[in-house]
């Protein structure tokens, strides 16, 4: 709801006899935010999307592009500030785009995310006939929460408006700038990554330049340095540097040694080689230049080994609270079989195994399965096994896997494969917990389940990524007619 007191009579009327066009200026009351964290308001019947505009504010905006009833626009001037506006902490806020909610007070961010969750889940909420969405569970500490950051080297530096003239443009270590995948914003510090990461990031940039090491050129596909991934165990203090370069060589070794000498707090250094075109921090194989090649992190009473490329929740403290929510929703009993689908390194299944009779985890990444098996051994969890493969092909009615009493699914952003939905309908576990990082996909996936006997009991959103529009949702479904109950 718009909270602005701005006199609506002053709002700009639509141009007479024509549609809005590029460079048109208009006053706009920002009434909400979309799933990308962009402020949204109306100009007549057109919906204007205005990056950086805070709900509750009034801005003078300018049309950048019209697409049907949508106006991509930019702020020319803030006319009335929102009561929820706060000064962004990050010096790169305007250019980076990674933490688009930073200009909004954290308590309001949580409310806005709750509204977004309801909008995205509208089809399933309509089917269930009740608003079962609980308030978003926020973080106790909304800064320095990320235990992993992936920085990119580039020879095309994004020049920020605030920068003095004549700055060197052909080296950057940082993050892709808003909407510009060919350029990299040199990041001095990132306020959402673990604090020790900032010092390492600065040294990595300084040393690379001192040693005259060429950053990767994404157009010509030449250069040496590609990615710098920093990982941290929030409970253990262990730190991994994972450096991806286009080739191995003595210069890479010297660079690693210099970074290690400058930062004795680094507990392991892993090097990967990738000369492919795609800009991703992966490599065919990794070599360990220092330390054990992995870091340990604790969640609740278990210790997990995390290797350079394996998936692990990026906000450790909030992941523990998320696990608490999943545990409450799953309510696993000691005689029950739990299926943990898309299990990654097995975190959910391993933490719930003590409550269950048996747990089976399914995951397609062989490295994650290896981590999961190692983590089970390390923690002495014996009633769990892991199966490698794609959920849609491995898991079926006749796969020989036990019939689950409860299924937890935690798919990637794309959601569930249609075959998985079909199998879920065939097996119809009495309880189903869907952990979602994309509620729109969850709404699509859950519709056929709700139409076939399941009831959506609760949605508990958890904010693992403060200052960004991303949200994790725990959706609990129960079957109205569990097996044998006709
Ligand atoms: C959101 S992560 C969940 C990880 C895990 N539940 C956790 O909390 O650490 C999604 C996982 O699904 C895996 N994955 C993606 N597509 C898959 C598929 N078709 N079959 C099996 N696993 C898949 C990914 O490798 C990733 O580990």
CSV table of C-alpha atoms and ligand atoms in Angstrom, one decimal:
chain,number,residue,atom,x,y,z
A,1,UNK,CA,0.0,0.0,0.0
A,2,UNK,CA,1.3,3.5,-0.8
A,3,UNK,CA,2.2,5.3,2.4
A,4,UNK,CA,3.3,8.5,0.7
A,5,UNK,CA,1.5,11.7,1.7
A,6,UNK,CA,2.3,13.2,-1.7
A,7,UNK,CA,-0.7,15.0,-3.2
A,8,UNK,CA,-1.9,12.6,-5.9
A,9,UNK,CA,-3.3,15.6,-7.8
A,10,UNK,CA,0.3,16.6,-8.5
A,11,UNK,CA,1.0,13.3,-10.3
A,12,UNK,CA,1.8,13.7,-14.0
A,13,UNK,CA,-1.1,12.9,-16.3
A,14,UNK,CA,-0.4,10.5,-19.2
A,15,UNK,CA,0.6,12.3,-22.4
A,16,UNK,CA,-2.5,13.0,-24.5
A,17,UNK,CA,-3.0,11.1,-27.7
A,18,UNK,CA,0.1,8.9,-27.4
A,19,UNK,CA,1.7,6.2,-25.3
A,20,UNK,CA,4.5,6.9,-22.9
A,21,UNK,CA,7.9,6.9,-24.7
A,22,UNK,CA,11.6,6.9,-23.8
A,23,UNK,CA,12.7,10.0,-21.8
A,24,UNK,CA,9.2,11.0,-20.7
A,25,UNK,CA,9.2,12.2,-17.1
A,26,UNK,CA,6.6,11.5,-14.5
A,27,UNK,CA,6.0,11.6,-10.8
A,28,UNK,CA,5.5,8.2,-9.3
A,29,UNK,CA,4.4,7.0,-5.9
A,30,UNK,CA,6.2,3.7,-5.2
A,31,UNK,CA,3.7,1.2,-3.8
A,32,UNK,CA,5.6,-2.1,-3.8
A,33,UNK,CA,8.6,-4.0,-4.8
A,34,UNK,CA,9.0,-6.9,-7.3
A,35,UNK,CA,10.8,-10.2,-7.0
A,36,UNK,CA,14.0,-8.6,-8.2
A,37,UNK,CA,13.9,-5.9,-5.5
A,38,UNK,CA,12.9,-3.2,-7.9
A,39,UNK,CA,10.4,-0.5,-6.8
A,40,UNK,CA,7.1,-0.4,-8.6
A,41,UNK,CA,4.4,2.3,-9.0
A,42,UNK,CA,1.8,3.4,-11.5
A,43,UNK,CA,1.8,6.0,-14.3
A,44,UNK,CA,-1.8,5.9,-15.3
A,45,UNK,CA,-2.5,2.3,-16.3
A,46,UNK,CA,1.2,1.6,-16.8
A,47,UNK,CA,3.3,-0.2,-14.2
A,48,UNK,CA,6.6,1.5,-13.8
A,49,UNK,CA,9.6,-0.5,-12.5
A,50,UNK,CA,12.2,1.8,-11.0
A,51,UNK,CA,15.4,0.3,-9.6
A,52,UNK,CA,16.5,1.8,-6.3
A,53,UNK,CA,13.1,3.3,-5.5
A,54,UNK,CA,11.9,2.5,-2.0
A,55,UNK,CA,8.2,1.7,-1.4
A,56,UNK,CA,6.5,4.6,0.3
A,57,UNK,CA,8.6,7.2,-1.6
A,58,UNK,CA,7.6,9.6,-4.4
A,59,UNK,CA,10.1,10.0,-7.2
A,60,UNK,CA,10.5,12.0,-10.4
A,61,UNK,CA,11.1,9.2,-12.9
A,62,UNK,CA,12.1,8.9,-16.5
A,63,UNK,CA,11.0,6.2,-18.9
A,64,UNK,CA,13.9,4.1,-20.2
A,65,UNK,CA,11.8,1.6,-22.2
A,66,UNK,CA,8.2,0.7,-22.7
A,67,UNK,CA,7.2,-2.9,-23.0
A,68,UNK,CA,3.4,-3.3,-23.4
A,69,UNK,CA,1.9,-2.0,-20.1
A,70,UNK,CA,5.3,-1.9,-18.3
A,71,UNK,CA,7.6,1.1,-18.1
A,72,UNK,CA,11.3,0.4,-17.3
A,73,UNK,CA,12.3,3.7,-15.7
A,74,UNK,CA,15.0,5.3,-13.6
A,75,UNK,CA,14.9,7.8,-10.8
A,76,UNK,CA,15.7,11.4,-11.7
A,77,UNK,CA,15.0,12.9,-8.4
A,78,UNK,CA,13.7,11.8,-5.0
A,79,UNK,CA,10.7,14.1,-4.2
A,80,UNK,CA,9.5,12.5,-1.0
A,81,UNK,CA,11.5,10.0,1.0
A,82,UNK,CA,9.9,6.9,2.3
A,83,UNK,CA,9.7,6.6,6.1
A,84,UNK,CA,11.3,3.2,5.6
A,85,UNK,CA,14.3,4.5,3.8
A,86,UNK,CA,17.8,4.2,5.3
A,87,UNK,CA,21.2,5.2,4.0
A,88,UNK,CA,22.7,2.2,2.1
A,89,UNK,CA,25.9,1.0,3.9
A,90,UNK,CA,27.8,-0.1,0.8
A,91,UNK,CA,29.8,2.3,-1.2
A,92,UNK,CA,29.0,0.3,-4.4
A,93,UNK,CA,25.2,0.2,-3.8
A,94,UNK,CA,24.4,2.2,-7.0
A,95,UNK,CA,26.5,0.1,-9.3
A,96,UNK,CA,26.4,-3.5,-7.8
A,97,UNK,CA,22.8,-4.3,-7.6
A,98,UNK,CA,23.5,-7.4,-5.5
A,99,UNK,CA,21.8,-6.0,-2.3
A,100,UNK,CA,19.0,-4.1,-3.8
A,101,UNK,CA,17.1,-3.8,-0.5
A,102,UNK,CA,19.9,-2.0,1.3
A,103,UNK,CA,18.1,1.3,1.2
A,104,UNK,CA,15.1,-0.1,3.2
A,105,UNK,CA,15.0,-0.6,7.0
A,106,UNK,CA,15.5,-4.3,7.7
A,107,UNK,CA,12.2,-4.7,9.5
A,108,UNK,CA,10.4,-3.3,6.5
A,109,UNK,CA,12.4,-5.6,4.2
A,110,UNK,CA,11.0,-8.6,6.0
A,111,UNK,CA,7.4,-7.2,5.6
A,112,UNK,CA,8.0,-6.6,1.9
A,113,UNK,CA,9.4,-10.1,1.4
A,114,UNK,CA,6.3,-11.5,3.2
A,115,UNK,CA,4.1,-9.6,0.7
A,116,UNK,CA,6.2,-10.9,-2.2
A,117,UNK,CA,5.9,-14.4,-0.9
A,118,UNK,CA,2.1,-14.1,-0.8
A,119,UNK,CA,2.0,-12.7,-4.3
A,120,UNK,CA,4.2,-15.6,-5.6
A,121,UNK,CA,2.2,-18.2,-3.8
A,122,UNK,CA,-1.2,-16.7,-4.8
A,123,UNK,CA,-2.3,-19.7,-6.9
A,124,UNK,CA,-1.7,-22.2,-4.1
A,125,UNK,CA,-3.1,-20.0,-1.4
A,126,UNK,CA,-6.2,-19.6,-3.5
A,127,UNK,CA,-6.4,-23.4,-3.8
A,128,UNK,CA,-6.0,-23.9,0.0
A,129,UNK,CA,-8.5,-21.2,0.8
A,130,UNK,CA,-6.5,-19.8,3.7
A,131,UNK,CA,-3.6,-17.5,4.2
A,132,UNK,CA,-1.2,-19.9,5.8
A,133,UNK,CA,1.9,-17.7,5.3
A,134,UNK,CA,3.7,-16.9,8.6
A,135,UNK,CA,5.8,-13.8,9.1
A,136,UNK,CA,9.3,-14.0,7.6
A,137,UNK,CA,11.9,-15.2,10.1
A,138,UNK,CA,14.6,-12.5,10.0
A,139,UNK,CA,18.3,-12.7,10.8
A,140,UNK,CA,19.7,-11.6,14.1
A,141,UNK,CA,22.7,-10.2,12.3
A,142,UNK,CA,21.9,-8.8,8.9
A,143,UNK,CA,25.5,-8.0,7.9
A,144,UNK,CA,28.7,-10.1,7.2
A,145,UNK,CA,26.5,-13.2,7.0
A,146,UNK,CA,27.7,-14.8,3.8
A,147,UNK,CA,30.2,-17.6,4.4
A,148,UNK,CA,31.0,-17.8,0.7
A,149,UNK,CA,31.6,-15.2,-2.0
A,150,UNK,CA,32.6,-15.7,-5.6
A,151,UNK,CA,34.6,-12.7,-7.0
A,152,UNK,CA,35.5,-12.4,-10.7
A,153,UNK,CA,38.7,-11.0,-12.2
A,154,UNK,CA,38.3,-9.0,-15.4
A,155,UNK,CA,40.2,-6.7,-17.7
A,156,UNK,CA,37.0,-4.6,-18.2
A,157,UNK,CA,36.4,-2.6,-15.1
A,158,UNK,CA,33.0,-1.0,-14.5
A,159,UNK,CA,33.7,2.7,-13.8
A,160,UNK,CA,31.5,4.1,-11.1
A,161,UNK,CA,30.0,7.6,-11.4
A,162,UNK,CA,31.6,8.6,-8.1
A,163,UNK,CA,35.1,7.7,-9.3
A,164,UNK,CA,37.7,10.3,-10.1
A,165,UNK,CA,38.8,10.6,-13.8
A,166,UNK,CA,41.8,8.7,-15.1
A,167,UNK,CA,41.4,5.6,-13.0
A,168,UNK,CA,42.9,2.4,-14.5
A,169,UNK,CA,40.2,0.5,-16.3
A,170,UNK,CA,41.9,-2.7,-17.3
A,171,UNK,CA,41.9,-4.6,-14.0
A,172,UNK,CA,39.1,-5.5,-11.6
A,173,UNK,CA,38.5,-8.0,-9.0
A,174,UNK,CA,34.9,-7.9,-7.7
A,175,UNK,CA,31.3,-8.5,-8.8
A,176,UNK,CA,29.5,-8.1,-12.0
A,177,UNK,CA,27.8,-4.7,-12.1
A,178,UNK,CA,24.0,-4.4,-12.3
A,179,UNK,CA,22.9,-5.8,-15.6
A,180,UNK,CA,26.4,-5.8,-17.2
A,181,UNK,CA,27.8,-9.2,-17.5
A,182,UNK,CA,30.7,-8.1,-19.6
A,183,UNK,CA,32.1,-5.7,-16.9
A,184,UNK,CA,33.2,-6.2,-13.3
A,185,UNK,CA,32.9,-3.7,-10.5
A,186,UNK,CA,36.1,-3.5,-8.4
A,187,UNK,CA,34.8,-4.2,-4.9
A,188,UNK,CA,36.9,-2.8,-2.0
A,189,UNK,CA,34.8,-4.4,0.6
A,190,UNK,CA,31.5,-6.3,0.6
A,191,UNK,CA,29.4,-5.8,3.8
A,192,UNK,CA,27.5,-9.0,3.5
A,193,UNK,CA,30.5,-11.3,3.3
A,194,UNK,CA,32.4,-12.6,6.4
A,195,UNK,CA,34.6,-9.8,7.6
A,196,UNK,CA,37.9,-11.6,7.2
A,197,UNK,CA,37.1,-12.0,3.5
A,198,UNK,CA,37.4,-8.3,2.9
A,199,UNK,CA,41.1,-8.2,3.8
A,200,UNK,CA,41.8,-11.2,1.7
A,201,UNK,CA,39.9,-9.6,-1.2
A,202,UNK,CA,41.9,-6.4,-1.0
A,203,UNK,CA,45.3,-8.3,-0.9
A,204,UNK,CA,44.3,-10.6,-3.8
A,205,UNK,CA,43.6,-7.5,-5.9
A,206,UNK,CA,46.8,-5.6,-4.8
A,207,UNK,CA,49.1,-8.6,-5.2
A,208,UNK,CA,47.7,-9.5,-8.6
A,209,UNK,CA,48.6,-6.0,-9.9
A,210,UNK,CA,51.9,-5.9,-8.2
A,211,UNK,CA,52.8,-9.2,-9.7
A,212,UNK,CA,51.5,-8.1,-13.1
A,213,UNK,CA,49.1,-11.1,-13.5
A,214,UNK,CA,46.6,-10.6,-16.3
A,215,UNK,CA,42.9,-10.8,-15.5
A,216,UNK,CA,40.7,-12.9,-17.8
A,217,UNK,CA,39.4,-11.2,-20.9
A,218,UNK,CA,35.8,-12.4,-21.5
A,219,UNK,CA,35.7,-11.3,-25.1
A,220,UNK,CA,39.1,-12.5,-26.3
A,221,UNK,CA,39.3,-15.5,-23.9
A,222,UNK,CA,42.8,-14.8,-22.8
A,223,UNK,CA,44.4,-13.9,-19.5
A,224,UNK,CA,45.3,-15.8,-16.4
A,225,UNK,CA,43.2,-14.9,-13.3
A,226,UNK,CA,39.5,-15.9,-13.5
A,227,UNK,CA,37.7,-16.4,-10.1
A,228,UNK,CA,38.5,-16.0,-6.4
A,229,UNK,CA,36.1,-17.9,-4.2
A,230,UNK,CA,36.3,-17.3,-0.4
A,231,UNK,CA,34.6,-19.7,2.0
A,232,UNK,CA,34.4,-19.5,5.8
A,233,UNK,CA,33.3,-21.7,8.6
A,234,UNK,CA,31.3,-19.3,10.8
A,235,UNK,CA,31.6,-21.6,13.8
A,236,UNK,CA,35.1,-23.0,13.1
A,237,UNK,CA,36.8,-19.9,11.8
A,238,UNK,CA,38.4,-21.9,9.0
A,239,UNK,CA,38.9,-20.1,5.7
A,240,UNK,CA,39.3,-21.5,2.2
A,241,UNK,CA,40.6,-19.6,-0.9
A,242,UNK,CA,39.6,-21.3,-4.1
A,243,UNK,CA,41.5,-19.6,-7.1
A,244,UNK,CA,40.4,-20.4,-10.6
A,245,UNK,CA,42.9,-19.6,-13.4
A,246,UNK,CA,43.1,-20.4,-17.1
A,247,UNK,CA,46.2,-22.5,-16.6
A,248,UNK,CA,48.6,-23.7,-14.0
A,249,UNK,CA,52.1,-22.3,-13.7
A,250,UNK,CA,54.8,-21.0,-11.4
A,251,UNK,CA,53.2,-17.5,-11.4
A,252,UNK,CA,50.0,-19.0,-10.0
A,253,UNK,CA,52.0,-20.8,-7.2
A,254,UNK,CA,53.9,-17.6,-6.4
A,255,UNK,CA,50.6,-15.6,-6.2
A,256,UNK,CA,49.1,-18.2,-3.9
A,257,UNK,CA,52.2,-18.1,-1.7
A,258,UNK,CA,52.1,-14.3,-1.5
A,259,UNK,CA,48.4,-14.4,-0.5
A,260,UNK,CA,49.0,-17.1,2.1
A,261,UNK,CA,52.0,-15.1,3.5
A,262,UNK,CA,49.8,-12.0,3.8
A,263,UNK,CA,46.9,-13.9,5.4
A,264,UNK,CA,48.0,-16.6,7.8
A,265,UNK,CA,44.3,-17.0,8.8
A,266,UNK,CA,43.7,-18.8,5.5
A,267,UNK,CA,43.5,-22.5,6.5
A,268,UNK,CA,43.5,-24.0,3.0
A,269,UNK,CA,44.2,-22.9,-0.6
A,270,UNK,CA,42.7,-24.8,-3.6
A,271,UNK,CA,43.6,-24.1,-7.2
A,272,UNK,CA,41.4,-25.0,-10.2
A,273,UNK,CA,42.1,-24.6,-13.9
A,274,UNK,CA,39.4,-23.6,-16.3
A,275,UNK,CA,40.1,-22.3,-19.8
A,276,UNK,CA,36.5,-22.6,-21.0
A,277,UNK,CA,34.4,-19.7,-22.2
A,278,UNK,CA,31.7,-19.8,-19.5
A,279,UNK,CA,32.3,-17.5,-16.6
A,280,UNK,CA,31.8,-19.9,-13.8
A,281,UNK,CA,34.0,-20.7,-10.8
A,282,UNK,CA,34.4,-24.4,-11.6
A,283,UNK,CA,37.3,-26.4,-13.0
A,284,UNK,CA,37.9,-29.9,-14.4
A,285,UNK,CA,40.1,-30.8,-11.4
A,286,UNK,CA,41.4,-29.0,-8.4
A,287,UNK,CA,44.8,-29.2,-6.7
A,288,UNK,CA,45.4,-28.4,-3.1
A,289,UNK,CA,48.2,-25.9,-2.7
A,290,UNK,CA,47.9,-25.6,1.1
A,291,UNK,CA,46.1,-27.2,4.0
A,292,UNK,CA,43.5,-30.0,3.8
A,293,UNK,CA,41.6,-28.9,0.7
A,294,UNK,CA,38.4,-28.4,2.6
A,295,UNK,CA,37.0,-26.5,5.5
A,296,UNK,CA,34.8,-27.7,8.4
A,297,UNK,CA,31.6,-26.0,9.5
A,298,UNK,CA,29.3,-27.0,12.3
A,299,UNK,CA,25.5,-27.0,12.1
A,300,UNK,CA,23.8,-27.8,15.4
A,301,UNK,CA,25.9,-30.7,16.9
A,302,UNK,CA,27.3,-32.0,13.5
A,303,UNK,CA,30.4,-31.1,11.7
A,304,UNK,CA,30.4,-30.9,7.9
A,305,UNK,CA,33.4,-31.0,5.6
A,306,UNK,CA,33.0,-28.5,2.7
A,307,UNK,CA,35.1,-28.8,-0.4
A,308,UNK,CA,35.8,-26.1,-2.9
A,309,UNK,CA,32.8,-26.7,-5.2
A,310,UNK,CA,30.2,-28.4,-3.0
A,311,UNK,CA,26.9,-26.7,-2.1
A,312,UNK,CA,26.5,-25.5,1.4
A,313,UNK,CA,24.0,-22.9,2.7
A,314,UNK,CA,25.7,-19.5,2.5
A,315,UNK,CA,24.4,-18.1,5.8
A,316,UNK,CA,25.5,-20.5,8.5
A,317,UNK,CA,23.6,-19.0,11.5
A,318,UNK,CA,20.4,-18.6,9.6
A,319,UNK,CA,20.8,-22.0,8.1
A,320,UNK,CA,20.6,-23.4,11.6
A,321,UNK,CA,17.3,-21.6,12.2
A,322,UNK,CA,16.1,-22.8,8.8
A,323,UNK,CA,17.0,-26.3,10.0
A,324,UNK,CA,15.0,-25.8,13.2
A,325,UNK,CA,12.0,-24.8,11.1
A,326,UNK,CA,12.4,-27.9,8.8
A,327,UNK,CA,12.7,-30.1,11.9
A,328,UNK,CA,9.5,-28.7,13.4
A,329,UNK,CA,7.6,-29.0,10.1
A,330,UNK,CA,8.9,-32.5,9.3
A,331,UNK,CA,8.2,-33.7,12.9
A,332,UNK,CA,9.9,-37.1,12.0
A,333,UNK,CA,9.1,-40.0,14.3
A,334,UNK,CA,11.5,-42.7,15.3
A,335,UNK,CA,9.6,-45.4,13.2
A,336,UNK,CA,9.6,-43.3,10.1
A,337,UNK,CA,11.4,-43.4,6.7
A,338,UNK,CA,12.6,-40.0,5.5
A,339,UNK,CA,13.5,-39.2,1.8
A,340,UNK,CA,15.7,-36.2,1.4
A,341,UNK,CA,15.5,-35.3,-2.3
A,342,UNK,CA,18.1,-32.9,-3.8
A,343,UNK,CA,20.1,-33.5,-0.7
A,344,UNK,CA,23.4,-31.8,-1.6
A,345,UNK,CA,26.0,-32.7,1.0
A,346,UNK,CA,23.3,-34.4,3.0
A,347,UNK,CA,22.8,-31.6,5.6
A,348,UNK,CA,19.0,-31.9,6.1
A,349,UNK,CA,19.0,-35.7,6.2
A,350,UNK,CA,22.0,-36.0,8.5
A,351,UNK,CA,20.6,-33.5,11.0
A,352,UNK,CA,17.2,-35.2,11.0
A,353,UNK,CA,18.5,-38.8,11.0
A,354,UNK,CA,18.6,-39.0,14.8
A,355,UNK,CA,14.8,-38.6,14.8
A,356,UNK,CA,14.1,-41.1,12.0
A,357,UNK,CA,14.3,-44.9,11.5
A,358,UNK,CA,16.0,-44.5,8.1
A,359,UNK,CA,17.0,-41.7,5.8
A,360,UNK,CA,17.7,-41.9,2.1
A,361,UNK,CA,19.3,-38.9,0.3
A,362,UNK,CA,19.3,-38.4,-3.5
A,363,UNK,CA,21.6,-35.9,-5.3
A,364,UNK,CA,23.0,-35.7,-8.8
A,365,UNK,CA,26.4,-34.0,-8.0
A,366,UNK,CA,29.0,-36.8,-7.4
A,367,UNK,CA,31.2,-34.4,-5.3
A,368,UNK,CA,28.2,-33.6,-3.1
A,369,UNK,CA,27.4,-37.3,-2.6
A,370,UNK,CA,31.1,-37.9,-1.7
A,371,UNK,CA,30.9,-35.1,0.9
A,372,UNK,CA,27.6,-36.5,2.2
A,373,UNK,CA,29.0,-40.0,2.7
A,374,UNK,CA,32.1,-38.5,4.4
A,375,UNK,CA,29.9,-36.3,6.6
A,376,UNK,CA,27.8,-39.3,7.6
A,377,UNK,CA,31.0,-41.3,8.6
A,378,UNK,CA,32.6,-38.3,10.3
A,379,UNK,CA,29.5,-37.8,12.5
A,380,UNK,CA,28.8,-41.5,13.1
A,381,UNK,CA,25.3,-41.3,11.5
A,382,UNK,CA,24.5,-44.9,10.5
A,383,UNK,CA,20.8,-44.9,9.5
A,384,UNK,CA,21.4,-42.9,6.3
A,385,UNK,CA,22.4,-43.8,2.8
A,386,UNK,CA,22.9,-41.7,-0.3
A,387,UNK,CA,22.1,-42.4,-3.9
A,388,UNK,CA,23.8,-40.5,-6.7
A,389,UNK,CA,21.7,-39.5,-9.7
A,390,UNK,CA,19.0,-37.3,-11.0
A,391,UNK,CA,15.9,-37.4,-8.8
A,392,UNK,CA,13.6,-37.7,-11.9
A,393,UNK,CA,15.4,-40.8,-13.1
A,394,UNK,CA,16.6,-42.5,-10.0
A,395,UNK,CA,13.5,-42.2,-7.9
A,396,UNK,CA,10.4,-44.0,-9.0
A,397,UNK,CA,7.9,-46.4,-7.6
A,398,UNK,CA,9.9,-49.4,-8.6
A,399,UNK,CA,13.4,-48.1,-7.8
A,400,UNK,CA,13.7,-50.4,-4.8
A,401,UNK,CA,13.9,-47.4,-2.4
A,402,UNK,CA,11.8,-47.6,0.7
A,403,UNK,CA,8.3,-46.0,0.7
A,404,UNK,CA,8.7,-42.7,2.5
A,405,UNK,CA,6.6,-41.6,5.4
A,406,UNK,CA,7.9,-38.1,4.8
A,407,UNK,CA,9.6,-36.5,1.9
A,408,UNK,CA,11.7,-33.4,2.0
A,409,UNK,CA,12.4,-31.8,-1.3
A,410,UNK,CA,14.9,-28.9,-1.7
A,411,UNK,CA,15.3,-28.4,-5.4
A,412,UNK,CA,17.3,-25.8,-7.3
A,413,UNK,CA,15.6,-22.6,-8.5
A,414,UNK,CA,14.0,-24.3,-11.4
A,415,UNK,CA,11.9,-26.4,-9.1
A,416,UNK,CA,10.7,-30.0,-9.5
A,417,UNK,CA,10.9,-32.0,-12.8
A,418,UNK,CA,7.4,-33.0,-13.9
A,419,UNK,CA,8.5,-36.7,-13.5
A,420,UNK,CA,9.2,-36.0,-9.8
A,421,UNK,CA,5.8,-34.6,-9.3
A,422,UNK,CA,4.3,-37.6,-10.9
A,423,UNK,CA,6.3,-40.0,-8.7
A,424,UNK,CA,5.3,-37.9,-5.6
A,425,UNK,CA,1.7,-38.4,-6.6
A,426,UNK,CA,2.2,-42.1,-7.0
A,427,UNK,CA,4.0,-42.6,-3.7
A,428,UNK,CA,1.9,-40.0,-1.9
A,429,UNK,CA,3.9,-39.8,1.3
A,430,UNK,CA,1.7,-38.7,4.1
A,431,UNK,CA,3.8,-35.6,4.7
A,432,UNK,CA,5.8,-33.5,2.3
A,433,UNK,CA,8.0,-30.6,3.2
A,434,UNK,CA,9.0,-28.4,0.2
A,435,UNK,CA,12.0,-26.2,0.9
A,436,UNK,CA,12.0,-23.5,-1.8
A,437,UNK,CA,14.4,-20.8,-2.9
A,438,UNK,CA,11.9,-19.8,-5.7
A,439,UNK,CA,8.3,-19.6,-4.4
A,440,UNK,CA,6.9,-19.0,-7.9
A,441,UNK,CA,8.3,-22.4,-9.0
A,442,UNK,CA,7.0,-24.0,-5.7
A,443,UNK,CA,3.5,-22.6,-6.5
A,444,UNK,CA,3.6,-24.2,-9.9
A,445,UNK,CA,4.9,-27.6,-8.6
A,446,UNK,CA,2.5,-27.8,-5.7
A,447,UNK,CA,-0.7,-27.0,-7.7
A,448,UNK,CA,-1.1,-30.6,-9.0
A,449,UNK,CA,-0.4,-32.0,-5.5
A,450,UNK,CA,-3.0,-29.7,-3.9
A,451,UNK,CA,-5.5,-30.8,-6.6
A,452,UNK,CA,-4.8,-34.5,-5.8
A,453,UNK,CA,-5.3,-34.8,-2.1
A,454,UNK,CA,-2.7,-32.7,-0.4
A,455,UNK,CA,-3.4,-29.8,1.9
A,456,UNK,CA,-1.0,-26.9,2.4
A,457,UNK,CA,-0.8,-26.5,6.1
A,458,UNK,CA,1.8,-23.8,6.5
A,459,UNK,CA,4.4,-21.6,4.8
A,460,UNK,CA,7.3,-20.4,6.9
A,461,UNK,CA,9.5,-18.0,5.0
A,462,UNK,CA,13.1,-17.6,6.3
A,463,UNK,CA,15.4,-14.8,5.3
A,464,UNK,CA,18.8,-16.2,4.6
A,465,UNK,CA,19.9,-13.3,2.4
A,466,UNK,CA,19.3,-9.9,4.1
A,467,UNK,CA,19.3,-6.9,1.8
A,468,UNK,CA,18.4,-9.1,-1.2
A,469,UNK,CA,14.9,-10.1,-2.4
A,470,UNK,CA,15.8,-13.8,-2.1
A,471,UNK,CA,13.9,-15.8,0.3
A,472,UNK,CA,13.7,-19.4,1.5
A,473,UNK,CA,10.3,-20.9,2.1
A,474,UNK,CA,9.4,-24.0,4.0
A,475,UNK,CA,6.0,-25.3,2.8
A,476,UNK,CA,4.4,-28.1,4.7
A,477,UNK,CA,1.8,-30.4,3.0
A,478,UNK,CA,-0.1,-33.2,4.5
A,479,UNK,CA,-2.1,-35.8,2.6
A,480,UNK,CA,-5.8,-35.7,3.4
A,481,UNK,CA,-6.1,-39.4,3.0
A,482,UNK,CA,-2.8,-41.0,4.0
A,483,UNK,CA,-2.2,-44.5,2.8
A,484,UNK,CA,-4.8,-46.9,4.1
A,485,UNK,CA,-7.1,-44.2,5.3
A,486,UNK,CA,-10.0,-44.3,2.8
B,1,LIG,C1,19.1,-26.0,-3.1
B,1,LIG,S1,20.3,-27.2,-3.2
B,1,LIG,C2,19.9,-28.2,-1.8
B,1,LIG,C3,21.0,-28.8,-1.0
B,1,LIG,C4,20.7,-29.4,0.3
B,1,LIG,N1,19.4,-29.8,0.5
B,1,LIG,C5,21.2,-28.5,1.5
B,1,LIG,O1,20.4,-28.0,2.2
B,1,LIG,O2,22.4,-28.4,1.6
B,1,LIG,C6,19.8,-28.2,-4.5
B,1,LIG,C7,20.6,-29.4,-4.8
B,1,LIG,O3,20.0,-30.2,-5.9
B,1,LIG,C8,20.9,-30.8,-6.7
B,1,LIG,N2,20.3,-31.1,-8.0
B,1,LIG,C9,19.9,-30.2,-8.9
B,1,LIG,N3,19.2,-30.9,-9.9
B,1,LIG,C10,19.1,-32.2,-9.5
B,1,LIG,C11,18.5,-33.3,-10.0
B,1,LIG,N4,17.8,-33.2,-11.2
B,1,LIG,N5,18.5,-34.5,-9.4
B,1,LIG,C12,19.2,-34.5,-8.2
B,1,LIG,N6,19.8,-33.5,-7.6
B,1,LIG,C13,19.8,-32.3,-8.3
B,1,LIG,C14,22.1,-29.7,-6.8
B,1,LIG,O4,23.3,-30.3,-7.1
B,1,LIG,C15,22.0,-29.2,-5.3
B,1,LIG,O5,22.9,-29.9,-4.5
